mmCIF file of C-alpha atoms in Angstrom:
data_model
loop_
_atom_site.group_PDB
_atom_site.id
_atom_site.type_symbol
_atom_site.label_atom_id
_atom_site.label_comp_id
_atom_site.label_asym_id
_atom_site.label_seq_id
_atom_site.Cartn_x
_atom_site.Cartn_y
_atom_site.Cartn_z
ATOM 1 C CA UNK A 1 -157.572 76.715 177.328
ATOM 2 C CA UNK A 2 -158.262 77.880 180.827
ATOM 3 C CA UNK A 3 -161.197 79.929 181.314
ATOM 4 C CA UNK A 4 -161.091 82.391 184.583
ATOM 5 C CA UNK A 5 -164.506 83.741 184.109
ATOM 6 C CA UNK A 6 -167.853 82.759 182.398
ATOM 7 C CA UNK A 7 -167.563 83.156 178.912
ATOM 8 C CA UNK A 8 -170.404 84.569 176.807
ATOM 9 C CA UNK A 9 -169.952 85.376 173.142
ATOM 10 C CA UNK A 10 -168.536 88.323 171.584
ATOM 11 C CA UNK A 11 -168.961 89.885 168.257
ATOM 12 C CA UNK A 12 -165.565 91.065 167.595
ATOM 13 C CA UNK A 13 -162.272 89.574 168.195
ATOM 14 C CA UNK A 14 -159.025 91.979 168.094
ATOM 15 C CA UNK A 15 -155.500 90.796 167.736
ATOM 16 C CA UNK A 16 -152.081 91.876 168.756
ATOM 17 C CA UNK A 17 -149.668 91.132 166.125
ATOM 18 C CA UNK A 18 -145.891 90.991 167.200
ATOM 19 C CA UNK A 19 -145.381 87.584 168.924
ATOM 20 C CA UNK A 20 -149.027 86.749 168.791
ATOM 21 C CA UNK A 21 -149.798 86.018 165.174
ATOM 22 C CA UNK A 22 -145.910 85.390 164.428
ATOM 23 C CA UNK A 23 -142.566 84.993 166.137
ATOM 24 C CA UNK A 24 -141.347 88.543 165.977
ATOM 25 C CA UNK A 25 -138.062 88.194 167.550
ATOM 26 C CA UNK A 26 -136.047 87.188 164.692
ATOM 27 C CA UNK A 27 -137.594 89.449 162.256
ATOM 28 C CA UNK A 28 -136.996 92.808 164.164
ATOM 29 C CA UNK A 29 -133.538 91.567 165.129
ATOM 30 C CA UNK A 30 -132.426 91.017 161.514
ATOM 31 C CA UNK A 31 -134.166 94.446 160.717
ATOM 32 C CA UNK A 32 -132.084 96.285 163.577
ATOM 33 C CA UNK A 33 -128.759 94.598 162.178
ATOM 34 C CA UNK A 34 -129.783 95.583 158.823
ATOM 35 C CA UNK A 35 -129.911 99.415 160.045
ATOM 36 C CA UNK A 36 -126.716 99.184 161.587
ATOM 37 C CA UNK A 37 -124.838 97.793 158.612
ATOM 38 C CA UNK A 38 -126.618 100.347 156.348
ATOM 39 C CA UNK A 39 -125.797 103.291 158.830
ATOM 40 C CA UNK A 40 -122.252 102.500 158.947
ATOM 41 C CA UNK A 41 -121.958 101.566 155.105
ATOM 42 C CA UNK A 42 -124.269 104.282 153.228
ATOM 43 C CA UNK A 43 -124.189 107.412 155.851
ATOM 44 C CA UNK A 44 -120.633 108.500 156.251
ATOM 45 C CA UNK A 45 -121.194 111.300 158.836
ATOM 46 C CA UNK A 46 -122.469 108.595 161.508
ATOM 47 C CA UNK A 47 -120.223 105.433 160.071
ATOM 48 C CA UNK A 48 -118.112 105.616 163.328
ATOM 49 C CA UNK A 49 -121.325 105.261 165.741
ATOM 50 C CA UNK A 50 -121.564 101.902 167.148
ATOM 51 C CA UNK A 51 -124.975 100.138 168.684
ATOM 52 C CA UNK A 52 -124.404 101.765 171.989
ATOM 53 C CA UNK A 53 -124.030 105.391 170.544
ATOM 54 C CA UNK A 54 -127.165 105.121 168.544
ATOM 55 C CA UNK A 55 -128.917 103.790 171.753
ATOM 56 C CA UNK A 56 -127.624 106.620 173.665
ATOM 57 C CA UNK A 57 -129.623 108.984 171.024
ATOM 58 C CA UNK A 58 -132.641 106.671 171.617
ATOM 59 C CA UNK A 59 -132.380 107.678 175.169
ATOM 60 C CA UNK A 60 -131.744 110.989 174.530
ATOM 61 C CA UNK A 61 -134.560 111.655 172.177
ATOM 62 C CA UNK A 62 -136.971 109.861 175.002
ATOM 63 C CA UNK A 63 -135.802 112.105 177.307
ATOM 64 C CA UNK A 64 -136.784 115.029 175.390
ATOM 65 C CA UNK A 65 -139.649 113.887 174.041
ATOM 66 C CA UNK A 66 -141.364 111.361 176.278
ATOM 67 C CA UNK A 67 -144.284 111.261 174.186
ATOM 68 C CA UNK A 68 -142.515 109.200 171.618
ATOM 69 C CA UNK A 69 -142.520 106.262 173.819
ATOM 70 C CA UNK A 70 -145.405 104.945 172.675
ATOM 71 C CA UNK A 71 -144.564 105.757 169.014
ATOM 72 C CA UNK A 72 -142.004 103.395 167.546
ATOM 73 C CA UNK A 73 -142.116 105.063 164.390
ATOM 74 C CA UNK A 74 -141.788 108.588 165.103
ATOM 75 C CA UNK A 75 -139.019 107.634 167.948
ATOM 76 C CA UNK A 76 -137.005 105.969 165.456
ATOM 77 C CA UNK A 77 -136.944 108.524 162.780
ATOM 78 C CA UNK A 78 -136.437 111.183 165.797
ATOM 79 C CA UNK A 79 -133.304 109.834 167.081
ATOM 80 C CA UNK A 80 -131.963 109.029 163.598
ATOM 81 C CA UNK A 81 -132.357 112.985 162.796
ATOM 82 C CA UNK A 82 -131.093 113.909 165.757
ATOM 83 C CA UNK A 83 -127.712 112.111 165.280
ATOM 84 C CA UNK A 84 -127.526 113.177 161.559
ATOM 85 C CA UNK A 85 -127.757 116.731 162.831
ATOM 86 C CA UNK A 86 -125.265 116.491 165.715
ATOM 87 C CA UNK A 87 -123.039 115.119 163.073
ATOM 88 C CA UNK A 88 -122.935 118.281 160.621
ATOM 89 C CA UNK A 89 -125.862 117.197 158.257
ATOM 90 C CA UNK A 90 -128.274 120.078 157.862
ATOM 91 C CA UNK A 91 -131.597 119.691 159.378
ATOM 92 C CA UNK A 92 -134.029 119.285 156.334
ATOM 93 C CA UNK A 93 -131.249 117.079 154.601
ATOM 94 C CA UNK A 94 -131.428 114.992 157.897
ATOM 95 C CA UNK A 95 -135.235 114.886 158.043
ATOM 96 C CA UNK A 96 -135.214 113.479 154.605
ATOM 97 C CA UNK A 97 -132.820 110.953 155.318
ATOM 98 C CA UNK A 98 -134.106 109.524 158.501
ATOM 99 C CA UNK A 99 -137.558 109.337 156.637
ATOM 100 C CA UNK A 100 -135.995 107.474 153.727
ATOM 101 C CA UNK A 101 -133.655 104.959 155.963
ATOM 102 C CA UNK A 102 -137.003 104.434 157.905
ATOM 103 C CA UNK A 103 -139.036 103.321 154.997
ATOM 104 C CA UNK A 104 -136.401 100.902 154.140
ATOM 105 C CA UNK A 105 -136.173 99.703 157.541
ATOM 106 C CA UNK A 106 -139.577 99.012 157.443
ATOM 107 C CA UNK A 107 -139.621 97.253 154.433
ATOM 108 C CA UNK A 108 -136.649 94.926 155.463
ATOM 109 C CA UNK A 109 -138.746 94.516 158.887
ATOM 110 C CA UNK A 110 -141.787 93.326 157.261
ATOM 111 C CA UNK A 111 -140.069 91.094 154.903
ATOM 112 C CA UNK A 112 -141.988 87.561 156.082
ATOM 113 C CA UNK A 113 -145.097 86.022 155.873
ATOM 114 C CA UNK A 114 -147.404 85.121 158.577
ATOM 115 C CA UNK A 115 -147.411 81.709 159.176
ATOM 116 C CA UNK A 116 -150.073 79.800 157.098
ATOM 117 C CA UNK A 117 -151.637 78.260 160.085
ATOM 118 C CA UNK A 118 -151.938 81.824 161.941
ATOM 119 C CA UNK A 119 -153.538 83.083 158.228
ATOM 120 C CA UNK A 120 -156.066 80.145 158.077
ATOM 121 C CA UNK A 121 -157.174 80.479 161.685
ATOM 122 C CA UNK A 122 -157.984 83.850 161.051
ATOM 123 C CA UNK A 123 -160.251 82.784 157.846
ATOM 124 C CA UNK A 124 -161.793 80.369 159.659
ATOM 125 C CA UNK A 125 -162.594 83.049 162.812
ATOM 126 C CA UNK A 126 -163.694 85.365 160.353
ATOM 127 C CA UNK A 127 -166.765 83.479 159.165
ATOM 128 C CA UNK A 128 -167.880 83.731 163.106
ATOM 129 C CA UNK A 129 -166.484 87.044 163.961
ATOM 130 C CA UNK A 130 -165.354 90.743 162.813
ATOM 131 C CA UNK A 131 -161.654 90.800 163.199
ATOM 132 C CA UNK A 132 -159.323 93.883 163.734
ATOM 133 C CA UNK A 133 -155.671 94.492 164.580
ATOM 134 C CA UNK A 134 -154.462 96.760 167.438
ATOM 135 C CA UNK A 135 -150.878 96.922 167.505
ATOM 136 C CA UNK A 136 -148.189 98.858 169.473
ATOM 137 C CA UNK A 137 -145.463 97.967 166.274
ATOM 138 C CA UNK A 138 -145.273 99.455 162.968
ATOM 139 C CA UNK A 139 -144.988 96.207 160.963
ATOM 140 C CA UNK A 140 -146.482 96.858 157.245
ATOM 141 C CA UNK A 141 -149.581 94.768 157.782
ATOM 142 C CA UNK A 142 -150.175 94.217 153.728
ATOM 143 C CA UNK A 143 -146.403 93.138 153.142
ATOM 144 C CA UNK A 144 -146.649 90.104 155.840
ATOM 145 C CA UNK A 145 -149.760 88.887 153.808
ATOM 146 C CA UNK A 146 -152.540 90.052 156.432
ATOM 147 C CA UNK A 147 -154.215 92.181 153.536
ATOM 148 C CA UNK A 148 -157.787 91.916 153.722
ATOM 149 C CA UNK A 149 -158.085 89.954 157.027
ATOM 150 C CA UNK A 150 -158.900 92.747 159.233
ATOM 151 C CA UNK A 151 -162.079 95.027 159.340
ATOM 152 C CA UNK A 152 -160.015 97.956 161.157
ATOM 153 C CA UNK A 153 -155.951 98.010 161.767
ATOM 154 C CA UNK A 154 -154.629 100.420 164.324
ATOM 155 C CA UNK A 155 -151.228 101.329 165.060
ATOM 156 C CA UNK A 156 -150.060 103.195 168.145
ATOM 157 C CA UNK A 157 -148.682 106.567 167.329
ATOM 158 C CA UNK A 158 -150.045 110.393 166.494
ATOM 159 C CA UNK A 159 -153.314 110.509 168.081
ATOM 160 C CA UNK A 160 -153.299 106.993 169.475
ATOM 161 C CA UNK A 161 -151.417 106.041 172.752
ATOM 162 C CA UNK A 162 -149.672 102.627 172.767
ATOM 163 C CA UNK A 163 -151.379 99.738 175.101
ATOM 164 C CA UNK A 164 -152.014 99.484 177.983
ATOM 165 C CA UNK A 165 -153.514 102.769 177.503
ATOM 166 C CA UNK A 166 -157.015 102.325 176.609
ATOM 167 C CA UNK A 167 -157.497 104.841 173.262
ATOM 168 C CA UNK A 168 -156.954 102.180 170.461
ATOM 169 C CA UNK A 169 -159.266 99.860 172.165
ATOM 170 C CA UNK A 170 -162.149 102.631 172.661
ATOM 171 C CA UNK A 171 -161.545 104.065 169.106
ATOM 172 C CA UNK A 172 -162.106 100.620 167.608
ATOM 173 C CA UNK A 173 -165.202 99.836 169.531
ATOM 174 C CA UNK A 174 -166.482 103.437 168.236
ATOM 175 C CA UNK A 175 -165.718 102.496 164.818
ATOM 176 C CA UNK A 176 -167.033 98.915 165.004
ATOM 177 C CA UNK A 177 -170.268 100.118 166.344
ATOM 178 C CA UNK A 178 -169.758 97.522 169.578
ATOM 179 C CA UNK A 179 -169.640 97.921 173.113
ATOM 180 C CA UNK A 180 -166.368 97.017 174.600
ATOM 181 C CA UNK A 181 -167.937 94.124 176.342
ATOM 182 C CA UNK A 182 -168.938 92.453 172.881
ATOM 183 C CA UNK A 183 -165.137 92.717 171.892
ATOM 184 C CA UNK A 184 -162.575 90.373 172.630
ATOM 185 C CA UNK A 185 -158.786 91.175 172.663
ATOM 186 C CA UNK A 186 -156.192 88.392 171.605
ATOM 187 C CA UNK A 187 -152.543 88.922 172.974
ATOM 188 C CA UNK A 188 -149.564 87.467 174.379
ATOM 189 C CA UNK A 189 -148.229 90.319 176.625
ATOM 190 C CA UNK A 190 -149.786 90.420 180.189
ATOM 191 C CA UNK A 191 -149.650 94.464 180.398
ATOM 192 C CA UNK A 192 -150.127 95.816 177.099
ATOM 193 C CA UNK A 193 -152.654 93.135 175.806
ATOM 194 C CA UNK A 194 -154.325 91.745 178.732
ATOM 195 C CA UNK A 195 -154.342 94.922 181.651
ATOM 196 C CA UNK A 196 -154.923 96.839 178.394
ATOM 197 C CA UNK A 197 -157.933 95.238 177.143
ATOM 198 C CA UNK A 198 -159.477 94.773 180.603
ATOM 199 C CA UNK A 199 -159.059 98.286 181.518
ATOM 200 C CA UNK A 200 -160.679 99.420 178.530
ATOM 201 C CA UNK A 201 -163.768 96.968 179.214
ATOM 202 C CA UNK A 202 -162.831 94.390 176.683
ATOM 203 C CA UNK A 203 -163.097 90.414 177.438
ATOM 204 C CA UNK A 204 -159.135 89.438 176.964
ATOM 205 C CA UNK A 205 -157.641 86.203 175.684
ATOM 206 C CA UNK A 206 -154.172 85.887 176.943
ATOM 207 C CA UNK A 207 -151.489 83.940 174.435
ATOM 208 C CA UNK A 208 -149.512 82.417 177.181
ATOM 209 C CA UNK A 209 -146.713 80.355 175.236
ATOM 210 C CA UNK A 210 -143.999 80.454 177.733
ATOM 211 C CA UNK A 211 -145.966 79.028 180.679
ATOM 212 C CA UNK A 212 -146.021 82.336 182.514
ATOM 213 C CA UNK A 213 -147.678 82.130 185.978
ATOM 214 C CA UNK A 214 -151.261 83.959 186.077
ATOM 215 C CA UNK A 215 -150.291 85.183 189.400
ATOM 216 C CA UNK A 216 -147.747 87.777 188.086
ATOM 217 C CA UNK A 217 -150.758 89.400 185.981
ATOM 218 C CA UNK A 218 -151.974 92.783 186.788
ATOM 219 C CA UNK A 219 -155.472 91.569 185.480
ATOM 220 C CA UNK A 220 -156.445 88.345 185.034
ATOM 221 C CA UNK A 221 -157.345 87.734 181.733
ATOM 222 C CA UNK A 222 -161.134 85.653 180.347
ATOM 223 C CA UNK A 223 -159.326 83.235 178.929
ATOM 224 C CA UNK A 224 -155.533 82.043 178.797
ATOM 225 C CA UNK A 225 -154.256 79.925 175.937
ATOM 226 C CA UNK A 226 -150.754 78.140 175.098
ATOM 227 C CA UNK A 227 -151.318 78.052 171.354
ATOM 228 C CA UNK A 228 -152.985 80.133 168.819
ATOM 229 C CA UNK A 229 -154.634 77.157 167.587
ATOM 230 C CA UNK A 230 -156.655 76.761 170.854
ATOM 231 C CA UNK A 231 -158.777 79.782 169.506
ATOM 232 C CA UNK A 232 -160.755 76.983 167.265
ATOM 233 C CA UNK A 233 -162.762 76.008 170.417
ATOM 234 C CA UNK A 234 -164.362 79.430 169.779
ATOM 235 C CA UNK A 235 -165.547 78.491 166.842
#
């Protein structure tokens, strides 16, 4: 545990989800494979498309609608819909089909439970801090075992720009009735989490599990930890 600034107690801890409370890579990779298999077997109009062609649709959507870059859910539904329309499916049917497939994707993507060690730690922290979640992802928080853990849950999309933009951080501060400096954000990403929190006036706790060099950061965190369990020192 490394302190880069003098630490004074905060009243709330916000948490990133993916790759902070659990290893997200295998879950999202599995969901992406499920999606490719489903599209190939169940949607005949686009069954001939491969992963590279689907990626091209994603790039096309982001070029047409750059505002979707920070909204992973809306972006995915948009590139599915675009591909369906370009392969002969009527627009209304394409929208319905994209929405239906997306809901199934989220179910597959959220088919896991947060490790017991993370859940236990959060419950301990909840005795001393108000807890909230601030994520750029779209995992179903209820399905993965986090129901009732957080006082507030914010996801990028719609009115909220993705981290490192400050909109979710500032909204959370307002809803919680706390000044940004009374809150600390915990996350693994040096830009979206550390720089984003710092920009919003939060304290920041960087989960550096990969041994990255602090000199590479845009903004220094208040605290650097190498394992989530080290947050016990804040109890």
